[in-house]
């Protein structure tokens, strides 16, 4: 799975779970950590959905380091590579 | 109901009354496992804790965390509780300030923080339990409590809001938080009920269906999310919400599901609960039996309760002294008023601190000083908007892309709950008192 395919899947999960993002253009520079309604519970929920979608586990201590969509994709790529 | 002064007494008393009564339920290899009060006593006896007088315990929420707390407290050791999910920098500061001389917790966390033990300012308080009150660094302060105070707090809560021995309380809050320690653990044991240990952050959403608890304590943010997603199980009959502000829509949503709701008011400094809402109005609080509550002239809530009020802040004697008035009442930093029925209503914050809906606190002066320097603006203040999100108010402010970008960067160093979600530009200056201090509660935010 290449980065674009990962991105497509992640963006869909974010849009499906966060109405605030539904009509927004999301690119790799989009900061996902300051959205008012992306609180810690929603973040955990979205992370669980992402982990399930890619069958990976990203250590919880890494979660807060993901500021932008690009950060998130980097972590997912790392976790997928580790799985192989 | 009996007032305890040691955690082990819960186990001994319930075991003597009903040897088969469940104390803890947890998951192992996908199945439910339970331990009776007697079995927990036995497991505590078999538990080893490291040598040292002040043990730091990373509260990962599993059975080992509980056993370590029970064992260390029974041995008369001082315990400092840490949340392994806190930011690394925050944990480092807390660890050094706490004076711990040994660590207990998940291997990787103990390994990562172990080297810091040589830098801690050692202290032996003799059997105290320390909880840090905020997620910031320089203002992080630990409140000094002990077993007797925490047990009294559980007794107080259970006196007003008793659970049945057949109840099962889902323990989903961090035990490093006083509200979690008392209201998602000791409250159940005080009533002879059991606790179900949440399987962790990732599983919280399915914990309700897995354990089928009858009661749960939640911080507002968790309550809001779980209610919106309707993740509660049909057996759940009682939800206690505390440690922060909660929207009416959440409170109404819970009630519409036929679940009894109680809202709690308390501080770390009071070992959690000062008052609980028991009737139809979730914002009308009954005072717990041990607490004497009155209002200062300006309306600040003052509390006197020798059985539950803290001993002080660790290594902050001036702050401790400043927390009490001349008559020995704890100054809560909250405004309140009593209604004609004698029930307490909260009316906002007086202190320069925000209580966030994820149960954490944000001390404002240090953030505002940094933001003033970063933005080159003097007339600024942090406060919460109607949705309890943190916003930055700028007096006589002119909207500026540069300000927004700098605030965005500043957010990178903040925990999720503390992030500034918007900048509000006020037409006039911020309201201040004669000493120049910002009257935060008088700031009217523009739409």
Short mmCIF file of N, CA and C in Angstrom, two decimals, chain A residues 16-18 31-49 51 56-61 63-67, chain B residues 83-88 91 109 113 201-205 221-222 225-226 229 231 357-358 389 408-409 411-416 419-421:
data_model
loop_
_atom_site.label_atom_id
_atom_site.label_comp_id
_atom_site.label_asym_id
_atom_site.label_seq_id
_atom_site.Cartn_x
_atom_site.Cartn_y
_atom_site.Cartn_z
N UNK A 16 -15.37 10.70 8.24
CA UNK A 16 -16.53 9.93 8.72
C UNK A 16 -16.81 10.18 10.20
N UNK A 17 -15.74 10.46 10.96
CA UNK A 17 -15.90 10.56 12.41
C UNK A 17 -15.90 11.98 12.95
N UNK A 18 -15.49 12.93 12.11
CA UNK A 18 -15.42 14.31 12.57
C UNK A 18 -16.18 15.21 11.59
N UNK A 31 -3.31 20.64 10.02
CA UNK A 31 -3.05 20.36 11.43
C UNK A 31 -4.31 19.76 12.03
N UNK A 32 -4.14 18.60 12.56
CA UNK A 32 -5.33 17.90 13.08
C UNK A 32 -5.41 17.98 14.59
N UNK A 33 -4.44 18.66 15.21
CA UNK A 33 -4.42 18.61 16.67
C UNK A 33 -5.05 19.81 17.35
N UNK A 34 -5.54 20.77 16.59
CA UNK A 34 -6.13 21.92 17.26
C UNK A 34 -7.62 22.09 16.93
N UNK A 35 -8.15 21.16 16.21
CA UNK A 35 -9.57 21.22 15.90
C UNK A 35 -10.36 21.12 17.21
N UNK A 36 -11.28 22.09 17.41
CA UNK A 36 -11.97 22.20 18.70
C UNK A 36 -12.63 20.89 19.15
N UNK A 37 -13.25 20.21 18.21
CA UNK A 37 -13.99 19.01 18.62
C UNK A 37 -13.19 17.72 18.49
N UNK A 38 -11.93 17.87 18.15
CA UNK A 38 -11.07 16.68 18.07
C UNK A 38 -10.43 16.53 19.45
N UNK A 39 -11.25 16.29 20.44
CA UNK A 39 -10.75 16.19 21.81
C UNK A 39 -10.07 14.85 22.01
N UNK A 40 -9.56 14.63 23.22
CA UNK A 40 -8.75 13.42 23.40
C UNK A 40 -9.56 12.14 23.23
N UNK A 41 -10.83 12.16 23.62
CA UNK A 41 -11.65 10.94 23.46
C UNK A 41 -11.86 10.65 21.97
N UNK A 42 -12.20 11.72 21.23
CA UNK A 42 -12.43 11.53 19.79
C UNK A 42 -11.14 11.08 19.12
N UNK A 43 -10.04 11.65 19.57
CA UNK A 43 -8.75 11.30 18.99
C UNK A 43 -8.46 9.80 19.21
N UNK A 44 -8.68 9.33 20.45
CA UNK A 44 -8.46 7.91 20.74
C UNK A 44 -9.35 7.05 19.85
N UNK A 45 -10.60 7.48 19.71
CA UNK A 45 -11.56 6.72 18.92
C UNK A 45 -11.10 6.64 17.46
N UNK A 46 -10.67 7.77 16.93
CA UNK A 46 -10.21 7.81 15.54
C UNK A 46 -8.94 6.96 15.39
N UNK A 47 -8.05 7.06 16.37
CA UNK A 47 -6.82 6.26 16.32
C UNK A 47 -7.14 4.76 16.32
N UNK A 48 -8.13 4.38 17.14
CA UNK A 48 -8.53 2.96 17.18
C UNK A 48 -9.05 2.52 15.82
N UNK A 49 -9.83 3.39 15.19
CA UNK A 49 -10.37 3.08 13.85
C UNK A 49 -9.23 2.92 12.84
N UNK A 51 -6.04 2.20 13.49
CA UNK A 51 -5.26 0.99 13.81
C UNK A 51 -5.98 -0.25 13.29
N UNK A 56 -2.67 -2.41 12.66
CA UNK A 56 -1.38 -2.00 13.25
C UNK A 56 -1.63 -1.48 14.68
N UNK A 57 -0.56 -1.26 15.40
CA UNK A 57 -0.65 -0.61 16.71
C UNK A 57 0.41 0.47 16.78
N UNK A 58 -0.02 1.68 17.02
CA UNK A 58 0.93 2.78 17.19
C UNK A 58 1.02 3.04 18.70
N UNK A 59 2.21 2.98 19.29
CA UNK A 59 2.31 3.17 20.74
C UNK A 59 1.61 4.45 21.18
N UNK A 60 0.85 4.34 22.28
CA UNK A 60 0.06 5.49 22.73
C UNK A 60 0.93 6.71 23.00
N UNK A 61 2.17 6.49 23.40
CA UNK A 61 3.04 7.62 23.70
C UNK A 61 3.41 8.40 22.43
N UNK A 63 1.14 9.08 20.07
CA UNK A 63 -0.07 9.71 19.54
C UNK A 63 0.00 11.24 19.60
N UNK A 64 0.49 11.75 20.73
CA UNK A 64 0.49 13.20 20.89
C UNK A 64 1.52 13.91 20.02
N UNK A 65 2.41 13.12 19.43
CA UNK A 65 3.45 13.73 18.59
C UNK A 65 2.93 13.97 17.17
N UNK A 66 1.72 13.48 16.90
CA UNK A 66 1.18 13.64 15.55
C UNK A 66 0.40 14.95 15.46
N UNK A 67 1.04 15.94 14.86
CA UNK A 67 0.42 17.25 14.78
C UNK A 67 -0.35 17.44 13.47
N UNK B 83 0.69 9.44 35.89
CA UNK B 83 -0.08 8.96 34.75
C UNK B 83 0.88 8.72 33.59
N UNK B 84 1.08 7.46 33.20
CA UNK B 84 2.06 7.19 32.13
C UNK B 84 1.70 7.84 30.80
N UNK B 85 0.45 8.30 30.66
CA UNK B 85 0.04 8.94 29.41
C UNK B 85 0.36 10.43 29.38
N UNK B 86 0.85 10.97 30.49
CA UNK B 86 1.21 12.39 30.49
C UNK B 86 2.42 12.62 29.59
N UNK B 87 2.59 13.87 29.17
CA UNK B 87 3.73 14.24 28.33
C UNK B 87 5.03 13.88 29.05
N UNK B 88 6.02 13.49 28.27
CA UNK B 88 7.31 13.07 28.84
C UNK B 88 7.93 14.17 29.72
N UNK B 91 6.13 14.46 33.00
CA UNK B 91 6.47 13.34 33.89
C UNK B 91 7.85 13.52 34.51
N UNK B 109 8.43 1.99 30.71
CA UNK B 109 8.31 3.32 31.34
C UNK B 109 9.31 3.43 32.48
N UNK B 113 12.40 6.20 32.70
CA UNK B 113 12.46 7.25 33.73
C UNK B 113 13.38 6.88 34.90
N UNK B 201 -7.24 2.44 27.21
CA UNK B 201 -7.78 3.45 26.30
C UNK B 201 -8.42 2.87 25.05
N UNK B 202 -7.70 1.95 24.42
CA UNK B 202 -8.19 1.42 23.14
C UNK B 202 -9.48 0.63 23.29
N UNK B 203 -9.69 0.07 24.47
CA UNK B 203 -10.86 -0.81 24.65
C UNK B 203 -12.00 -0.16 25.39
N UNK B 204 -11.80 1.06 25.81
CA UNK B 204 -12.84 1.71 26.62
C UNK B 204 -14.19 1.70 25.92
N UNK B 205 -14.15 1.88 24.59
CA UNK B 205 -15.41 1.99 23.84
C UNK B 205 -16.22 0.69 23.88
N UNK B 221 -15.61 14.92 29.45
CA UNK B 221 -15.30 14.63 28.05
C UNK B 221 -15.63 13.17 27.69
N UNK B 222 -15.31 12.26 28.59
CA UNK B 222 -15.64 10.85 28.35
C UNK B 222 -17.16 10.67 28.31
N UNK B 225 -18.61 11.92 25.02
CA UNK B 225 -18.32 11.06 23.87
C UNK B 225 -19.15 9.76 23.94
N UNK B 226 -19.12 9.12 25.10
CA UNK B 226 -19.82 7.83 25.25
C UNK B 226 -21.32 7.99 25.09
N UNK B 229 -22.13 8.57 21.31
CA UNK B 229 -22.00 7.33 20.53
C UNK B 229 -22.90 6.21 21.07
N UNK B 231 -22.70 4.28 23.76
CA UNK B 231 -21.88 3.08 23.99
C UNK B 231 -22.15 2.41 25.34
N UNK B 357 -12.54 19.91 30.59
CA UNK B 357 -13.53 18.84 30.61
C UNK B 357 -12.93 17.44 30.49
N UNK B 358 -11.60 17.36 30.31
CA UNK B 358 -10.97 16.03 30.34
C UNK B 358 -10.46 15.72 31.75
N UNK B 389 -13.99 25.04 25.65
CA UNK B 389 -12.71 25.02 24.93
C UNK B 389 -11.87 26.21 25.38
N UNK B 408 -0.88 28.92 17.04
CA UNK B 408 -0.88 27.55 16.48
C UNK B 408 0.41 26.83 16.87
N UNK B 409 1.53 27.53 16.75
CA UNK B 409 2.82 26.91 17.11
C UNK B 409 2.90 26.68 18.61
N UNK B 411 0.55 25.93 20.49
CA UNK B 411 -0.28 24.75 20.77
C UNK B 411 0.52 23.45 20.72
N UNK B 412 1.58 23.43 19.92
CA UNK B 412 2.36 22.20 19.78
C UNK B 412 2.90 21.71 21.12
N UNK B 413 3.14 22.64 22.04
CA UNK B 413 3.70 22.23 23.33
C UNK B 413 2.64 21.95 24.38
N UNK B 414 1.38 22.01 23.99
CA UNK B 414 0.31 21.80 24.98
C UNK B 414 -0.33 20.43 24.81
N UNK B 415 -0.86 19.91 25.91
CA UNK B 415 -1.59 18.65 25.81
C UNK B 415 -2.91 18.92 25.08
N UNK B 416 -3.53 17.84 24.60
CA UNK B 416 -4.70 18.00 23.74
C UNK B 416 -5.81 18.86 24.39
N UNK B 419 -5.15 22.80 24.41
CA UNK B 419 -4.87 23.57 23.19
C UNK B 419 -5.85 24.73 23.01
N UNK B 420 -5.31 25.85 22.54
CA UNK B 420 -6.11 27.06 22.33
C UNK B 420 -6.81 26.90 20.99
N UNK B 421 -8.14 26.83 21.01
CA UNK B 421 -8.83 26.52 19.76
C UNK B 421 -9.17 27.76 18.94
#
